[in-house]
Amino acid sequence: LSFRLPKLPFVGLAGYGKLAVGQMCSVSDPDANFEVCRTLCRSAKEQGASLLSLPECFEYMGVPGTGDSVRMAEPLSGPLFARYKQLAKEEG
């Protein structure tokens, strides 16, 4: 997996810092999606953001009509989101 990240767009939040808007094209590989999110998170932090907004389905995008997304579904307390919570703690 290789890609080049452009500067992230930012919106000023009066008194609250910067909001970064991360764009990505999710795939059917949760680990690959996580690594892209990690890179976006680090890039946002390096550019001074205090909040990163990710698109819907950032964690997984299955093939429409196959039931992939339903099979991959898990509660917010599941292991996939535990990784994202840990990433948020690590990156502040």
N, CA, C and O atoms as a GROMACS GRO file, in nm:
protein
  368
    1LEU      N    1   0.085  -0.118   0.000
    1LEU     CA    2   0.000   0.000   0.000
    1LEU      C    3   0.090   0.123   0.000
    1LEU      O    4   0.170   0.142   0.092
    2SER      N    5   0.077   0.206  -0.100
    2SER     CA    6   0.151   0.330  -0.101
    2SER      C    7   0.062   0.441  -0.154
    2SER      O    8  -0.020   0.419  -0.243
    3PHE      N    9   0.080   0.556  -0.099
    3PHE     CA   10   0.003   0.672  -0.140
    3PHE      C   11   0.074   0.797  -0.094
    3PHE      O   12   0.162   0.791  -0.008
    4ARG      N   13   0.036   0.908  -0.150
    4ARG     CA   14   0.095   1.036  -0.114
    4ARG      C   15  -0.017   1.122  -0.059
    4ARG      O   16  -0.120   1.141  -0.124
    5LEU      N   17   0.003   1.175   0.059
    5LEU     CA   18  -0.100   1.257   0.121
    5LEU      C   19  -0.078   1.405   0.091
    5LEU      O   20   0.032   1.457   0.109
    6PRO      N   21  -0.183   1.471   0.044
    6PRO     CA   22  -0.173   1.616   0.028
    6PRO      C   23  -0.193   1.681   0.164
    6PRO      O   24  -0.230   1.614   0.260
    7LYS      N   25  -0.168   1.809   0.172
    7LYS     CA   26  -0.200   1.882   0.294
    7LYS      C   27  -0.349   1.864   0.321
    7LYS      O   28  -0.430   1.875   0.230
    8LEU      N   29  -0.384   1.837   0.445
    8LEU     CA   30  -0.524   1.818   0.480
    8LEU      C   31  -0.594   1.953   0.490
    8LEU      O   32  -0.535   2.051   0.534
    9PRO      N   33  -0.722   1.958   0.450
    9PRO     CA   34  -0.796   2.083   0.466
    9PRO      C   35  -0.829   2.105   0.614
    9PRO      O   36  -0.856   2.009   0.687
   10PHE      N   37  -0.825   2.229   0.657
   10PHE     CA   38  -0.853   2.262   0.795
   10PHE      C   39  -0.962   2.366   0.805
   10PHE      O   40  -0.976   2.451   0.717
   11VAL      N   41  -1.037   2.358   0.912
   11VAL     CA   42  -1.139   2.458   0.943
   11VAL      C   43  -1.105   2.512   1.080
   11VAL      O   44  -1.087   2.434   1.174
   12GLY      N   45  -1.098   2.644   1.095
   12GLY     CA   46  -1.070   2.703   1.226
   12GLY      C   47  -1.192   2.692   1.317
   12GLY      O   48  -1.304   2.721   1.274
   13LEU      N   49  -1.171   2.652   1.439
   13LEU     CA   50  -1.279   2.644   1.538
   13LEU      C   51  -1.246   2.746   1.645
   13LEU      O   52  -1.167   2.717   1.735
   14ALA      N   53  -1.305   2.861   1.638
   14ALA     CA   54  -1.272   2.972   1.727
   14ALA      C   55  -1.248   2.924   1.869
   14ALA      O   56  -1.340   2.880   1.938
   15GLY      N   57  -1.124   2.933   1.912
   15GLY     CA   58  -1.086   2.896   2.048
   15GLY      C   59  -1.067   2.747   2.071
   15GLY      O   60  -1.029   2.707   2.181
   16TYR      N   61  -1.093   2.665   1.971
   16TYR     CA   62  -1.086   2.521   1.991
   16TYR      C   63  -0.977   2.454   1.907
   16TYR      O   64  -0.961   2.332   1.915
   17GLY      N   65  -0.904   2.528   1.828
   17GLY     CA   66  -0.801   2.468   1.746
   17GLY      C   67  -0.848   2.441   1.606
   17GLY      O   68  -0.941   2.504   1.557
   18LYS      N   69  -0.782   2.347   1.541
   18LYS     CA   70  -0.811   2.314   1.402
   18LYS      C   71  -0.883   2.181   1.389
   18LYS      O   72  -0.862   2.089   1.468
   19LEU      N   73  -0.968   2.173   1.289
   19LEU     CA   74  -1.037   2.049   1.253
   19LEU      C   75  -0.980   2.003   1.120
   19LEU      O   76  -0.983   2.078   1.023
   20ALA      N   77  -0.929   1.881   1.115
   20ALA     CA   78  -0.879   1.824   0.989
   20ALA      C   79  -0.987   1.734   0.930
   20ALA      O   80  -1.057   1.664   1.002
   21VAL      N   81  -0.998   1.739   0.799
   21VAL     CA   82  -1.094   1.655   0.728
   21VAL      C   83  -1.013   1.555   0.645
   21VAL      O   84  -0.950   1.592   0.547
   22GLY      N   85  -1.017   1.430   0.686
   22GLY     CA   86  -0.940   1.327   0.618
   22GLY      C   87  -1.024   1.257   0.513
   22GLY      O   88  -1.136   1.214   0.542
   23GLN      N   89  -0.973   1.246   0.391
   23GLN     CA   90  -1.042   1.174   0.285
   23GLN      C   91  -0.962   1.049   0.250
   23GLN      O   92  -0.839   1.049   0.247
   24MET      N   93  -1.035   0.944   0.223
   24MET     CA   94  -0.971   0.818   0.188
   24MET      C   95  -1.071   0.734   0.110
   24MET      O   96  -1.191   0.761   0.112
   25CYS      N   97  -1.021   0.633   0.043
   25CYS     CA   98  -1.106   0.538  -0.027
   25CYS      C   99  -1.091   0.405   0.046
   25CYS      O  100  -0.993   0.333   0.027
   26SER      N  101  -1.189   0.372   0.128
   26SER     CA  102  -1.183   0.248   0.205
   26SER      C  103  -1.190   0.127   0.112
   26SER      O  104  -1.249   0.132   0.004
   27VAL      N  105  -1.128   0.019   0.157
   27VAL     CA  106  -1.126  -0.106   0.081
   27VAL      C  107  -1.179  -0.219   0.169
   27VAL      O  108  -1.220  -0.195   0.282
   28SER      N  109  -1.176  -0.338   0.119
   28SER     CA  110  -1.226  -0.454   0.192
   28SER      C  111  -1.120  -0.518   0.281
   28SER      O  112  -1.125  -0.638   0.307
   29ASP      N  113  -1.026  -0.438   0.328
   29ASP     CA  114  -0.919  -0.485   0.415
   29ASP      C  115  -0.911  -0.392   0.536
   29ASP      O  116  -0.852  -0.285   0.528
   30PRO      N  117  -0.971  -0.432   0.650
   30PRO     CA  118  -0.972  -0.346   0.768
   30PRO      C  119  -0.834  -0.304   0.815
   30PRO      O  120  -0.818  -0.192   0.865
   31ASP      N  121  -0.733  -0.391   0.800
   31ASP     CA  122  -0.597  -0.355   0.842
   31ASP      C  123  -0.539  -0.245   0.754
   31ASP      O  124  -0.474  -0.153   0.804
   32ALA      N  125  -0.561  -0.255   0.623
   32ALA     CA  126  -0.513  -0.151   0.532
   32ALA      C  127  -0.583  -0.019   0.561
   32ALA      O  128  -0.519   0.087   0.561
   33ASN      N  129  -0.713  -0.023   0.586
   33ASN     CA  130  -0.788   0.098   0.619
   33ASN      C  131  -0.736   0.160   0.748
   33ASN      O  132  -0.725   0.282   0.759
   34PHE      N  133  -0.704   0.076   0.845
   34PHE     CA  134  -0.653   0.126   0.973
   34PHE      C  135  -0.520   0.200   0.951
   34PHE      O  136  -0.497   0.306   1.009
   35GLU      N  137  -0.434   0.144   0.868
   35GLU     CA  138  -0.304   0.207   0.843
   35GLU      C  139  -0.321   0.342   0.774
   35GLU      O  140  -0.247   0.436   0.804
   36VAL      N  141  -0.417   0.352   0.682
   36VAL     CA  142  -0.444   0.481   0.618
   36VAL      C  143  -0.494   0.580   0.722
   36VAL      O  144  -0.452   0.695   0.725
   37CYS      N  145  -0.585   0.535   0.809
   37CYS     CA  146  -0.637   0.622   0.915
   37CYS      C  147  -0.525   0.665   1.010
   37CYS      O  148  -0.522   0.781   1.053
   38ARG      N  149  -0.435   0.575   1.042
   38ARG     CA  150  -0.322   0.609   1.129
   38ARG      C  151  -0.237   0.719   1.064
   38ARG      O  152  -0.196   0.814   1.131
   39THR      N  153  -0.211   0.705   0.936
   39THR     CA  154  -0.133   0.805   0.863
   39THR      C  155  -0.205   0.939   0.860
   39THR      O  156  -0.144   1.044   0.881
   40LEU      N  157  -0.335   0.937   0.834
   40LEU     CA  158  -0.414   1.060   0.833
   40LEU      C  159  -0.413   1.126   0.972
   40LEU      O  160  -0.402   1.248   0.984
   41CYS      N  161  -0.424   1.044   1.074
   41CYS     CA  162  -0.425   1.094   1.212
   41CYS      C  163  -0.292   1.162   1.245
   41CYS      O  164  -0.289   1.271   1.301
   42ARG      N  165  -0.184   1.098   1.211
   42ARG     CA  166  -0.051   1.155   1.238
   42ARG      C  167  -0.028   1.283   1.158
   42ARG      O  168   0.028   1.380   1.208
   43SER      N  169  -0.072   1.282   1.033
   43SER     CA  170  -0.058   1.401   0.949
   43SER      C  171  -0.139   1.518   1.006
   43SER      O  172  -0.090   1.631   1.010
   44ALA      N  173  -0.260   1.490   1.049
   44ALA     CA  174  -0.345   1.594   1.108
   44ALA      C  175  -0.281   1.650   1.234
   44ALA      O  176  -0.279   1.772   1.255
   45LYS      N  177  -0.228   1.562   1.318
   45LYS     CA  178  -0.163   1.606   1.441
   45LYS      C  179  -0.041   1.693   1.410
   45LYS      O  180  -0.021   1.797   1.473
   46GLU      N  181   0.041   1.649   1.314
   46GLU     CA  182   0.160   1.725   1.276
   46GLU      C  183   0.125   1.864   1.223
   46GLU      O  184   0.204   1.958   1.236
   47GLN      N  185   0.006   1.876   1.164
   47GLN     CA  186  -0.037   2.005   1.109
   47GLN      C  187  -0.118   2.087   1.209
   47GLN      O  188  -0.176   2.190   1.174
   48GLY      N  189  -0.123   2.041   1.334
   48GLY     CA  190  -0.185   2.119   1.440
   48GLY      C  191  -0.332   2.098   1.463
   48GLY      O  192  -0.396   2.179   1.531
   49ALA      N  193  -0.389   1.992   1.410
   49ALA     CA  194  -0.532   1.966   1.430
   49ALA      C  195  -0.559   1.909   1.568
   49ALA      O  196  -0.479   1.832   1.621
   50SER      N  197  -0.671   1.948   1.625
   50SER     CA  198  -0.714   1.890   1.752
   50SER      C  199  -0.827   1.789   1.731
   50SER      O  200  -0.866   1.720   1.825
   51LEU      N  201  -0.879   1.781   1.608
   51LEU     CA  202  -0.986   1.687   1.576
   51LEU      C  203  -0.971   1.646   1.430
   51LEU      O  204  -0.949   1.730   1.343
   52LEU      N  205  -0.983   1.516   1.403
   52LEU     CA  206  -0.980   1.464   1.266
   52LEU      C  207  -1.115   1.401   1.236
   52LEU      O  208  -1.161   1.314   1.310
   53SER      N  209  -1.177   1.446   1.129
   53SER     CA  210  -1.304   1.388   1.084
   53SER      C  211  -1.275   1.292   0.970
   53SER      O  212  -1.212   1.329   0.871
   54LEU      N  213  -1.323   1.169   0.984
   54LEU     CA  214  -1.304   1.066   0.881
   54LEU      C  215  -1.437   1.040   0.811
   54LEU      O  216  -1.542   1.065   0.869
   55PRO      N  217  -1.434   0.991   0.686
   55PRO     CA  218  -1.559   0.965   0.613
   55PRO      C  219  -1.634   0.844   0.667
   55PRO      O  220  -1.578   0.762   0.741
   56GLU      N  221  -1.759   0.834   0.629
   56GLU     CA  222  -1.837   0.717   0.666
   56GLU      C  223  -1.771   0.594   0.605
   56GLU      O  224  -1.704   0.604   0.502
   57CYS      N  225  -1.789   0.481   0.666
   57CYS     CA  226  -1.731   0.354   0.619
   57CYS      C  227  -1.580   0.357   0.612
   57CYS      O  228  -1.520   0.284   0.532
   58PHE      N  229  -1.515   0.440   0.695
   58PHE     CA  230  -1.368   0.448   0.691
   58PHE      C  231  -1.303   0.318   0.732
   58PHE      O  232  -1.192   0.288   0.688
   59GLU      N  233  -1.370   0.239   0.815
   59GLU     CA  234  -1.308   0.117   0.867
   59GLU      C  235  -1.319  -0.002   0.772
   59GLU      O  236  -1.237  -0.094   0.778
   60TYR      N  237  -1.420   0.000   0.684
   60TYR     CA  238  -1.441  -0.114   0.595
   60TYR      C  239  -1.540  -0.078   0.486
   60TYR      O  240  -1.645  -0.020   0.514
   61MET      N  241  -1.509  -0.112   0.364
   61MET     CA  242  -1.602  -0.093   0.253
   61MET      C  243  -1.609  -0.223   0.176
   61MET      O  244  -1.517  -0.257   0.101
   62GLY      N  245  -1.717  -0.295   0.194
   62GLY     CA  246  -1.732  -0.421   0.123
   62GLY      C  247  -1.787  -0.399  -0.017
   62GLY      O  248  -1.812  -0.286  -0.058
   63VAL      N  249  -1.805  -0.506  -0.089
   63VAL     CA  250  -1.860  -0.501  -0.224
   63VAL      C  251  -2.012  -0.495  -0.211
   63VAL      O  252  -2.072  -0.583  -0.150
   64PRO      N  253  -2.076  -0.393  -0.268
   64PRO     CA  254  -2.222  -0.380  -0.258
   64PRO      C  255  -2.294  -0.506  -0.306
   64PRO      O  256  -2.257  -0.566  -0.407
   65GLY      N  257  -2.396  -0.545  -0.231
   65GLY     CA  258  -2.479  -0.658  -0.268
   65GLY      C  259  -2.426  -0.794  -0.227
   65GLY      O  260  -2.491  -0.895  -0.253
   66THR      N  261  -2.308  -0.799  -0.165
   66THR     CA  262  -2.250  -0.929  -0.130
   66THR      C  263  -2.273  -0.966   0.016
   66THR      O  264  -2.253  -1.082   0.055
   67GLY      N  265  -2.314  -0.872   0.097
   67GLY     CA  266  -2.331  -0.899   0.239
   67GLY      C  267  -2.201  -0.887   0.318
   67GLY      O  268  -2.199  -0.915   0.438
   68ASP      N  269  -2.092  -0.846   0.252
   68ASP     CA  270  -1.962  -0.832   0.318
   68ASP      C  271  -1.970  -0.742   0.441
   68ASP      O  272  -1.921  -0.777   0.548
   69SER      N  273  -2.033  -0.627   0.424
   69SER     CA  274  -2.039  -0.530   0.534
   69SER      C  275  -2.115  -0.586   0.653
   69SER      O  276  -2.078  -0.560   0.768
   70VAL      N  277  -2.219  -0.661   0.626
   70VAL     CA  278  -2.298  -0.720   0.736
   70VAL      C  279  -2.215  -0.825   0.809
   70VAL      O  280  -2.218  -0.832   0.932
   71ARG      N  281  -2.142  -0.906   0.735
   71ARG     CA  282  -2.057  -1.009   0.796
   71ARG      C  283  -1.945  -0.948   0.880
   71ARG      O  284  -1.904  -1.007   0.980
   72MET      N  285  -1.895  -0.832   0.840
   72MET     CA  286  -1.785  -0.767   0.911
   72MET      C  287  -1.833  -0.680   1.028
   72MET      O  288  -1.751  -0.635   1.108
   73ALA      N  289  -1.962  -0.658   1.038
   73ALA     CA  290  -2.015  -0.568   1.141
   73ALA      C  291  -1.981  -0.620   1.281
   73ALA      O  292  -1.981  -0.740   1.306
   74GLU      N  293  -1.952  -0.527   1.370
   74GLU     CA  294  -1.926  -0.559   1.510
   74GLU      C  295  -1.971  -0.441   1.594
   74GLU      O  296  -1.984  -0.330   1.543
   75PRO      N  297  -1.994  -0.463   1.721
   75PRO     CA  298  -2.036  -0.351   1.807
   75PRO      C  299  -1.921  -0.252   1.827
   75PRO      O  300  -1.805  -0.284   1.804
   76LEU      N  301  -1.956  -0.132   1.869
   76LEU     CA  302  -1.854  -0.030   1.894
   76LEU      C  303  -1.756  -0.074   2.003
   76LEU      O  304  -1.646  -0.021   2.012
   77SER      N  305  -1.796  -0.170   2.083
   77SER     CA  306  -1.707  -0.223   2.187
   77SER      C  307  -1.621  -0.340   2.136
   77SER      O  308  -1.549  -0.402   2.213
   78GLY      N  309  -1.629  -0.368   2.006
   78GLY     CA  310  -1.554  -0.479   1.948
   78GLY      C  311  -1.407  -0.449   1.926
   78GLY      O  312  -1.361  -0.338   1.952
   79PRO      N  313  -1.333  -0.548   1.879
   79PRO     CA  314  -1.187  -0.535   1.865
   79PRO      C  315  -1.142  -0.431   1.762
   79PRO      O  316  -1.038  -0.367   1.782
   80LEU      N  317  -1.217  -0.413   1.653
   80LEU     CA  318  -1.174  -0.316   1.552
   80LEU      C  319  -1.176  -0.174   1.609
   80LEU      O  320  -1.080  -0.099   1.595
   81PHE      N  321  -1.287  -0.138   1.672
   81PHE     CA  322  -1.294  -0.003   1.727
   81PHE      C  323  -1.207   0.014   1.850
   81PHE      O  324  -1.172   0.127   1.885
   82ALA      N  325  -1.172  -0.095   1.915
   82ALA     CA  326  -1.076  -0.085   2.026
   82ALA      C  327  -0.941  -0.036   1.970
   82ALA      O  328  -0.872   0.042   2.035
   83ARG      N  329  -0.905  -0.083   1.850
   83ARG     CA  330  -0.781  -0.036   1.787
   83ARG      C  331  -0.788   0.113   1.757
   83ARG      O  332  -0.691   0.186   1.778
   84TYR      N  333  -0.903   0.159   1.707
   84TYR     CA  334  -0.919   0.301   1.676
   84TYR      C  335  -0.918   0.387   1.803
   84TYR      O  336  -0.864   0.497   1.804
   85LYS      N  337  -0.977   0.336   1.908
   85LYS     CA  338  -0.975   0.409   2.036
   85LYS      C  339  -0.832   0.421   2.087
   85LYS      O  340  -0.791   0.526   2.136
   86GLN      N  341  -0.757   0.312   2.076
   86GLN     CA  342  -0.616   0.314   2.119
   86GLN      C  343  -0.536   0.413   2.035
   86GLN      O  344  -0.452   0.486   2.087
   87LEU      N  345  -0.561   0.415   1.905
   87LEU     CA  346  -0.493   0.510   1.817
   87LEU      C  347  -0.523   0.654   1.860
   87LEU      O  348  -0.432   0.737   1.863
   88ALA      N  349  -0.648   0.682   1.892
   88ALA     CA  350  -0.686   0.817   1.936
   88ALA      C  351  -0.613   0.853   2.064
   88ALA      O  352  -0.567   0.966   2.079
   89LYS      N  353  -0.601   0.759   2.156
   89LYS     CA  354  -0.528   0.786   2.281
   89LYS      C  355  -0.381   0.810   2.254
   89LYS      O  356  -0.322   0.902   2.311
   90GLU      N  357  -0.321   0.728   2.168
   90GLU     CA  358  -0.178   0.741   2.138
   90GLU      C  359  -0.146   0.873   2.068
   90GLU      O  360  -0.043   0.935   2.096
   91GLU      N  361  -0.231   0.915   1.978
   91GLU     CA  362  -0.204   1.035   1.899
   91GLU      C  363  -0.258   1.162   1.963
   91GLU      O  364  -0.230   1.272   1.917
   92GLY      N  365  -0.336   1.146   2.069
   92GLY     CA  366  -0.386   1.264   2.143
   92GLY      C  367  -0.491   1.336   2.068
   92GLY      O  368  -0.543   1.436   2.116
   0.00000   0.00000   0.00000
